[in-house]
Coordinates of C-alpha atoms and ligand atoms in Angstrom, one line a residue:
M145 CA 99.1 67.9 227.8
T146 CA 97.1 66.7 230.8
D147 CA 96.4 63.1 231.3
F148 CA 93.7 61.6 233.5
K149 CA 96.2 60.6 236.2
Q150 CA 97.1 64.3 236.7
L151 CA 93.5 65.1 237.5
E152 CA 93.6 63.4 240.9
L153 CA 91.0 60.8 240.0
I154 CA 90.8 57.7 242.2
E155 CA 92.1 54.4 240.9
P156 CA 88.7 52.7 240.2
I157 CA 87.7 55.7 238.1
L158 CA 91.0 55.8 236.2
R159 CA 90.5 52.1 235.5
A160 CA 87.0 52.7 234.1
V161 CA 88.3 55.6 232.0
A162 CA 91.0 53.3 230.6
A163 CA 88.4 50.6 229.9
E164 CA 86.6 53.2 227.8
H165 CA 89.9 53.7 225.9
Y166 CA 90.0 57.4 226.8
T167 CA 93.7 58.4 226.9
T168 CA 93.6 62.2 227.1
P169 CA 90.9 64.4 228.8
T170 CA 89.0 66.7 226.5
Q171 CA 89.3 70.4 227.1
I172 CA 86.2 70.6 229.2
Q173 CA 87.2 67.6 231.2
A174 CA 90.7 69.0 232.0
R175 CA 89.2 72.3 233.1
A176 CA 86.1 71.1 234.9
I177 CA 87.2 67.9 236.8
P178 CA 89.7 69.7 239.2
V179 CA 87.3 72.4 240.2
V180 CA 84.4 70.1 240.6
L181 CA 86.6 67.8 242.8
E182 CA 87.3 70.9 244.9
G183 CA 83.6 71.3 245.5
R184 CA 83.0 74.4 243.4
D185 CA 79.9 75.2 241.4
V186 CA 80.4 75.3 237.6
L187 CA 78.7 77.2 234.8
G188 CA 79.8 75.3 231.7
C189 CA 79.3 76.3 228.1
A190 CA 79.7 73.0 226.1
Q191 CA 77.9 71.1 223.4
T192 CA 77.2 67.4 223.2
G193 CA 80.3 65.7 221.7
T194 CA 82.8 67.7 223.8
G195 CA 83.0 65.0 226.5
K196 CA 80.9 67.1 229.0
T197 CA 79.2 64.0 230.4
A198 CA 82.4 62.7 231.8
A199 CA 83.3 66.2 232.8
F200 CA 80.5 66.2 235.4
L201 CA 80.0 62.4 236.0
L202 CA 83.6 61.5 236.9
P203 CA 84.1 64.1 239.7
M204 CA 80.5 63.6 240.9
L205 CA 81.1 59.8 241.2
Q206 CA 84.4 60.5 243.0
R207 CA 82.8 62.9 245.5
L208 CA 79.9 60.6 246.2
T209 CA 82.4 57.7 246.8
A210 CA 84.4 59.9 249.2
S211 CA 81.3 60.5 251.3
P212 CA 79.3 57.3 251.4
S213 CA 75.7 57.4 252.6
S214 CA 75.4 56.4 256.3
K215 CA 72.6 53.8 256.2
K216 CA 70.3 52.9 253.3
R217 CA 71.3 54.3 249.9
S218 CA 69.6 57.6 249.2
I219 CA 69.7 59.8 246.1
R220 CA 72.8 62.0 246.6
G221 CA 73.5 62.9 242.9
L222 CA 70.8 64.2 240.6
V223 CA 71.3 64.9 236.8
L224 CA 68.4 66.6 235.1
T225 CA 68.4 66.4 231.3
P226 CA 65.7 67.3 228.8
T227 CA 65.1 64.1 226.7
R228 CA 64.8 60.4 227.3
E229 CA 67.6 59.9 224.7
L230 CA 70.0 62.1 226.6
A231 CA 69.0 60.5 229.9
A232 CA 69.6 57.0 228.5
Q233 CA 73.0 58.1 227.1
I234 CA 74.1 59.6 230.4
G235 CA 72.9 56.4 232.1
E236 CA 75.1 54.3 229.9
S237 CA 78.1 56.6 230.6
C238 CA 77.4 56.4 234.3
A239 CA 77.3 52.6 234.1
S240 CA 80.7 52.5 232.5
Y241 CA 82.4 55.1 234.7
S242 CA 81.0 53.6 237.9
Q243 CA 81.6 50.0 237.0
F244 CA 84.4 49.6 239.7
L245 CA 82.5 51.7 242.3
D246 CA 79.9 50.8 244.9
L247 CA 77.3 53.2 243.6
R248 CA 73.8 52.4 242.1
H249 CA 72.3 54.7 239.5
L250 CA 68.9 54.8 237.8
V251 CA 67.5 56.5 234.7
I252 CA 63.9 57.7 234.8
F253 CA 61.8 59.3 232.0
G254 CA 58.2 59.6 231.0
G255 CA 56.3 57.7 228.3
V256 CA 57.0 54.3 229.9
K257 CA 55.4 52.5 232.9
Q258 CA 56.5 53.9 236.2
N259 CA 56.4 50.6 238.2
P260 CA 59.9 49.3 237.2
Q261 CA 61.3 52.7 238.0
V262 CA 59.5 52.8 241.4
R263 CA 60.8 49.3 242.2
E264 CA 64.4 50.4 241.5
L265 CA 63.9 53.5 243.6
R266 CA 62.7 51.4 246.5
R267 CA 65.9 49.3 246.3
G268 CA 68.0 52.4 246.9
I269 CA 69.8 54.6 244.4
D270 CA 72.8 56.9 244.8
V271 CA 72.6 58.7 241.4
L272 CA 69.4 59.6 239.6
I273 CA 69.4 60.7 236.0
A274 CA 66.0 62.1 235.1
T275 CA 63.8 64.1 232.8
P276 CA 61.8 66.8 234.6
G277 CA 58.3 65.6 234.2
R278 CA 58.7 62.1 235.5
L279 CA 61.0 63.3 238.3
L280 CA 58.3 65.6 239.6
D281 CA 55.6 63.1 239.0
L282 CA 57.3 60.4 241.1
Y283 CA 58.3 63.0 243.7
R284 CA 54.6 64.1 244.1
Q285 CA 53.7 60.4 244.6
G286 CA 56.2 60.2 247.4
F287 CA 58.7 57.8 245.7
I288 CA 61.6 60.3 245.6
S289 CA 63.2 62.3 248.3
F290 CA 65.5 65.3 247.7
E291 CA 66.7 65.5 251.2
A292 CA 70.1 63.7 250.7
I293 CA 71.0 65.3 247.4
S294 CA 74.4 66.9 247.6
F295 CA 75.3 67.2 243.9
F296 CA 73.0 68.5 241.1
V297 CA 73.6 68.8 237.4
L298 CA 71.4 70.8 235.1
D299 CA 72.4 69.5 231.6
E300 CA 71.5 71.1 228.3
A301 CA 69.9 74.0 230.0
D302 CA 69.2 76.0 226.8
R303 CA 67.3 73.0 225.3
M304 CA 65.4 72.6 228.6
L305 CA 64.1 76.2 228.3
D306 CA 63.4 75.8 224.6
M307 CA 61.2 72.8 225.5
G308 CA 59.3 74.8 228.1
F309 CA 60.7 73.2 231.2
L310 CA 61.5 76.4 233.1
P311 CA 58.6 76.0 235.5
D312 CA 59.6 72.4 236.2
I313 CA 63.2 73.4 236.7
K314 CA 62.2 76.0 239.2
R315 CA 60.2 73.5 241.1
V316 CA 63.2 71.1 241.2
L317 CA 65.5 73.9 242.3
A318 CA 63.2 74.8 245.2
L319 CA 63.3 71.2 246.4
L320 CA 67.1 70.9 246.5
P321 CA 68.9 71.2 249.9
Q322 CA 70.7 74.5 250.6
K323 CA 74.2 73.0 250.7
C324 CA 74.2 71.3 247.3
Q325 CA 77.0 71.5 244.8
N326 CA 75.4 72.7 241.5
L327 CA 76.6 72.5 237.9
L328 CA 74.9 74.0 234.9
F329 CA 75.8 73.0 231.3
S330 CA 74.4 74.7 228.2
A331 CA 75.5 74.9 224.6
T332 CA 74.6 78.6 224.4
M333 CA 74.5 81.3 227.1
P334 CA 71.7 83.7 226.4
A335 CA 70.5 86.1 229.2
N336 CA 67.7 83.7 230.4
I337 CA 70.3 81.0 231.1
V338 CA 72.6 83.4 232.8
N339 CA 69.6 84.5 235.0
L340 CA 68.7 80.9 235.8
A341 CA 72.4 80.2 236.7
N342 CA 72.6 83.3 238.9
G343 CA 69.6 82.0 240.8
F344 CA 71.1 78.7 242.1
L345 CA 74.9 78.6 241.4
T346 CA 77.2 80.0 244.1
N347 CA 80.3 81.8 242.9
P348 CA 80.6 79.4 239.9
V349 CA 83.7 78.7 237.9
R350 CA 82.9 79.6 234.3
I351 CA 84.2 77.1 231.7
Ligands
AMP564 P1 79.6 63.8 225.4 O1 80.0 65.1 224.8 O2 79.8 63.7 226.8 O3 78.3 63.3 224.9 O4 80.7 62.7 224.8 C1 80.9 62.5 223.4 C2 81.6 61.2 223.1 O5 83.0 61.3 223.4 C3 81.1 60.0 223.9 O6 81.0 58.9 223.0 C4 82.2 59.7 224.9 O7 82.3 58.3 225.2 C5 83.5 60.2 224.2 N1 84.5 60.7 225.1 C6 84.3 61.5 226.2 N2 85.5 61.8 226.8 C7 86.5 61.3 226.0 C8 87.9 61.2 226.1 N3 88.5 61.9 227.1 N4 88.6 60.6 225.1 C9 87.9 60.0 224.2 N5 86.6 59.9 224.0 C10 85.8 60.6 225.0

């Protein structure tokens, strides 16, 4: 059986995982973490409850820590998720997993005032967790830059398409820099998800 120490995670992340009382990586974590740390794209078939959030956040946080931003903090990791509830949950996990790291994250979603979100963006953010509508809205107003993004996660892709977010997803994909590491997670893999994945994942590892 694998344990977290065998996954080549750095000490501050192992400490955060221990603080969460995780002892053994879940199946998706054991398979995804090593390949994401190598820099590979991933096409992951996984439902909520499988530990997929840590499967993408832990190696993302490690990779962002390994290549700190040169000057002011800029958005280097972007997680796109369909609902505010999911965004908030991922934000809570990110807070726990990054508690011993020098990384700032922010959760943004619609239906609430944008001013507090804009204030936080101005202070500088390393990891942004967002729903598509508010992300594009703040981008169009000039509050968000995609230039420094090096790590992108499309979470719950099937649910995104069910909710009619395909046009927004395509807009976001068009804004991402060329040399971005991309991950897609979906509970189901119908043809439209595979097509979407083929459009932006490079030689992905399928999990
Ligand atoms: P997720 O599928 O990412 O929504 O995670 C489902 C739940 O499992 C969350 O409450 C996590 O805190 C928890 N969890 C994730 N990874 C592990 C692990 N390796 N050991 C125990 N619990 C975990």
